[in-house]
Structures are given as structure tokens and as C-alpha cells.
Coordinates of C-alpha atoms in Angstrom, one line a residue:
X1 CA -24.6 4.9 -29.6
X2 CA -25.3 1.7 -27.6
X3 CA -23.7 1.2 -24.2
X4 CA -22.0 -2.1 -23.7
X5 CA -21.8 -4.0 -20.5
X6 CA -18.9 -6.2 -19.6
X7 CA -19.8 -8.5 -16.7
X8 CA -17.2 -8.5 -14.0
X9 CA -15.5 -11.9 -13.8
X10 CA -13.5 -11.4 -10.6
X11 CA -14.9 -11.1 -7.1
X12 CA -15.5 -7.8 -5.4
X13 CA -13.0 -7.0 -2.7
X14 CA -13.6 -4.8 0.3
X15 CA -11.6 -3.7 3.3
X16 CA -13.2 -2.7 6.6
X17 CA -11.0 -0.5 8.8
X18 CA -12.0 -0.9 12.5
X19 CA -13.6 -4.1 13.7
X20 CA -15.6 -2.7 16.6
X21 CA -19.4 -2.6 17.1
X22 CA -20.0 -1.3 13.6
X23 CA -17.1 -2.7 11.6
X24 CA -17.1 -6.4 12.6
X25 CA -20.9 -7.0 11.9
X26 CA -20.6 -5.0 8.7
X27 CA -17.5 -7.0 7.6
X28 CA -19.3 -10.3 8.3
X29 CA -22.4 -9.1 6.4
X30 CA -20.3 -8.2 3.4
X31 CA -18.5 -11.6 3.5
X32 CA -21.9 -13.3 3.8
X33 CA -23.0 -11.5 0.7
X34 CA -20.1 -13.0 -1.2
X35 CA -17.5 -10.3 -1.1
X36 CA -13.9 -11.1 -0.3
X37 CA -13.6 -9.0 2.9
X38 CA -10.4 -8.0 4.7
X39 CA -11.0 -6.6 8.2
X40 CA -8.3 -4.5 9.7
X41 CA -8.0 -3.7 13.4
X42 CA -4.8 -2.6 15.1
X43 CA -5.8 -4.5 18.3
X44 CA -3.9 -7.7 17.9
X45 CA -5.9 -9.4 20.7
X46 CA -9.1 -8.9 18.6
X47 CA -7.5 -10.3 15.5
X48 CA -6.2 -13.3 17.4
X49 CA -9.7 -14.0 18.8
X50 CA -11.3 -13.7 15.4
X51 CA -8.7 -16.1 13.8
X52 CA -9.7 -18.8 16.3
X53 CA -13.4 -18.2 15.8
X54 CA -14.0 -16.3 19.0
X55 CA -16.0 -13.1 19.1
X56 CA -15.5 -10.2 21.5
X57 CA -18.9 -8.7 20.6
X58 CA -22.2 -10.1 22.0
X59 CA -24.0 -9.6 18.7
X60 CA -21.5 -11.7 16.7
X61 CA -21.7 -15.4 17.3
X62 CA -19.0 -18.0 16.7
X63 CA -21.4 -19.5 14.2
X64 CA -21.4 -16.2 12.2
X65 CA -17.6 -16.2 12.2
X66 CA -17.5 -19.9 11.0
X67 CA -20.1 -19.2 8.3
X68 CA -18.0 -16.4 6.8
X69 CA -14.5 -17.9 7.4
X70 CA -13.8 -18.5 3.6
X71 CA -14.8 -14.9 2.7
X72 CA -13.5 -12.9 5.7
X73 CA -9.9 -12.3 6.7
X74 CA -9.2 -10.4 9.9
X75 CA -5.7 -8.8 10.1
X76 CA -3.6 -6.2 11.8
X77 CA -1.4 -5.9 8.7
X78 CA -2.5 -2.8 6.7
X79 CA -0.6 -4.0 3.7
X80 CA -3.3 -6.7 3.1
X81 CA -5.7 -3.9 2.2
X82 CA -3.6 -2.8 -0.8
X83 CA -5.5 -2.5 -4.1
X84 CA -9.0 -3.5 -3.0
X85 CA -12.1 -2.2 -4.8
X86 CA -13.6 -0.5 -1.8
X87 CA -13.0 0.4 1.8
X88 CA -15.3 1.2 4.7
X89 CA -13.9 3.2 7.6
X90 CA -15.6 2.3 10.9
X91 CA -13.5 4.1 13.5
X92 CA -14.6 6.0 16.6
X93 CA -15.0 9.7 16.4
X94 CA -15.4 10.7 20.1
X95 CA -16.6 14.1 21.2
X96 CA -14.6 15.8 23.9
X97 CA -15.9 17.7 26.9
X98 CA -15.6 20.8 24.8
X99 CA -18.1 19.4 22.3
X100 CA -15.4 19.1 19.5
X101 CA -15.1 15.9 17.6
X102 CA -11.7 14.2 17.9
X103 CA -10.9 13.2 14.3
X104 CA -7.6 11.6 15.1
X105 CA -8.7 8.0 14.3
X106 CA -10.5 9.1 11.1
X107 CA -7.5 11.0 9.8
X108 CA -5.2 8.2 11.0
X109 CA -7.2 5.8 8.8
X110 CA -6.7 8.1 5.9
X111 CA -3.0 8.1 6.4
X112 CA -3.0 4.4 6.6
X113 CA -5.2 3.8 3.5
X114 CA -3.9 6.5 1.2
X115 CA -0.8 4.7 0.0
X116 CA -2.8 1.5 -0.5
X117 CA -5.5 2.9 -2.8
X118 CA -5.7 2.3 -6.5
X119 CA -7.5 4.5 -9.1
X120 CA -11.2 3.7 -9.1
X121 CA -11.4 2.8 -5.4
X122 CA -14.3 3.8 -3.2
X123 CA -14.0 4.9 0.4
X124 CA -17.0 5.2 2.7
X125 CA -17.1 6.5 6.2
X126 CA -19.5 4.7 8.6
X127 CA -18.9 6.8 11.6
X128 CA -20.8 9.8 12.9
X129 CA -18.7 12.8 11.8
X130 CA -19.2 16.6 12.0
X131 CA -19.7 18.8 8.9
X132 CA -16.4 19.2 7.1
X133 CA -14.9 15.9 8.3
X134 CA -15.4 14.1 4.9
X135 CA -13.7 17.1 3.2
X136 CA -10.7 16.7 5.6
X137 CA -10.6 13.0 4.9
X138 CA -10.7 13.5 1.2
X139 CA -7.8 16.0 1.4
X140 CA -5.8 13.6 3.5
X141 CA -6.5 10.7 1.1
X142 CA -5.5 12.8 -1.9
X143 CA -2.3 13.9 -0.2
X144 CA -1.3 10.4 0.7
X145 CA -2.5 8.6 -2.4
X146 CA -1.9 11.0 -5.2
X147 CA -5.5 10.3 -6.4
X148 CA -8.1 13.0 -7.0
X149 CA -11.3 12.7 -5.1
X150 CA -14.3 12.7 -7.5
X151 CA -12.0 11.7 -10.4
X152 CA -9.8 8.8 -9.4
X153 CA -11.4 8.1 -6.0
X154 CA -14.9 8.1 -4.7
X155 CA -15.5 9.2 -1.0
X156 CA -18.8 9.1 0.8
X157 CA -20.1 9.4 4.3
X158 CA -23.0 7.2 5.5

């Protein structure tokens, strides 16, 4: 039996959740590579700055924002992430004085993304997380999306 390959004719779409020190440079890199990239941050001031070409991070220049303007859309509207091919979660996972990681932002991202996922989507976590956090994320995504991790949905940690 010979495998057949059907080239993809549409552009790859990716959503980046959290446009901080990790998320914004990553989103711009993806856009620069030719992926239609939607960046979500719930901080409306950040989104307003990005929309007028201003960066709040020293490592991101206005030139970098201008160069990717046709490929990168910053938003505070989670609905614009619906049905994308892949998602990268870049939210903080602070460690408390007791040494326990606070997974509130990570699990909140799962609550937000779950209803927006389509079968075949991929979700990657780009935050430092403790053992078991990806399993918790997968359970939350499954509960909110109705998709089955490893079957309908791919989840990875980086």
C-alpha cells in the first residue's frame, strides 16, 4: 500500500495565550514564519499598545510588530481563537512561599480554550510546570471540549 500526501492549501493557524515575556516574542516568530497567529491577552492595555504598534517588552521592537502586522492579530476576545489548528499556552505558573506551583492561570487557560477547540487541534504549554500539571490540563481540556486527549486532541509540554 502506498501512502498518499495531500498538500495543505490553507494557511496554518495558531493561537498564543498570554502575550508576556514568552508569548509575545513567540507569537511574532510564528507570524514571521508565515503562520496566521492570533495572540490573546486579557490585559486590554497590552492589546491596545500592540494594535498601534507599540511594544511593552524591551526585546520586541516596533519594527518587529510592523513586520508581522499582516500575520499577527492581538486580541482580548477569546472567541477569535475558535477552531484554530494549534495553541500555545504561555501563562505564568508562580511558585508560592510554600513551594507549591499556582496552576490557576494554566487551568484558567484550559477553561477558556476547551470550548474553542476542534478535533485534531494541538495544545502546547510553554510554561515551567510541575509533574502532573499537563495531566491536569488534559483533564480540564477534555472536560470543557468533549475531545479526547491523544485521540481527538494532542497536548504537549515544552
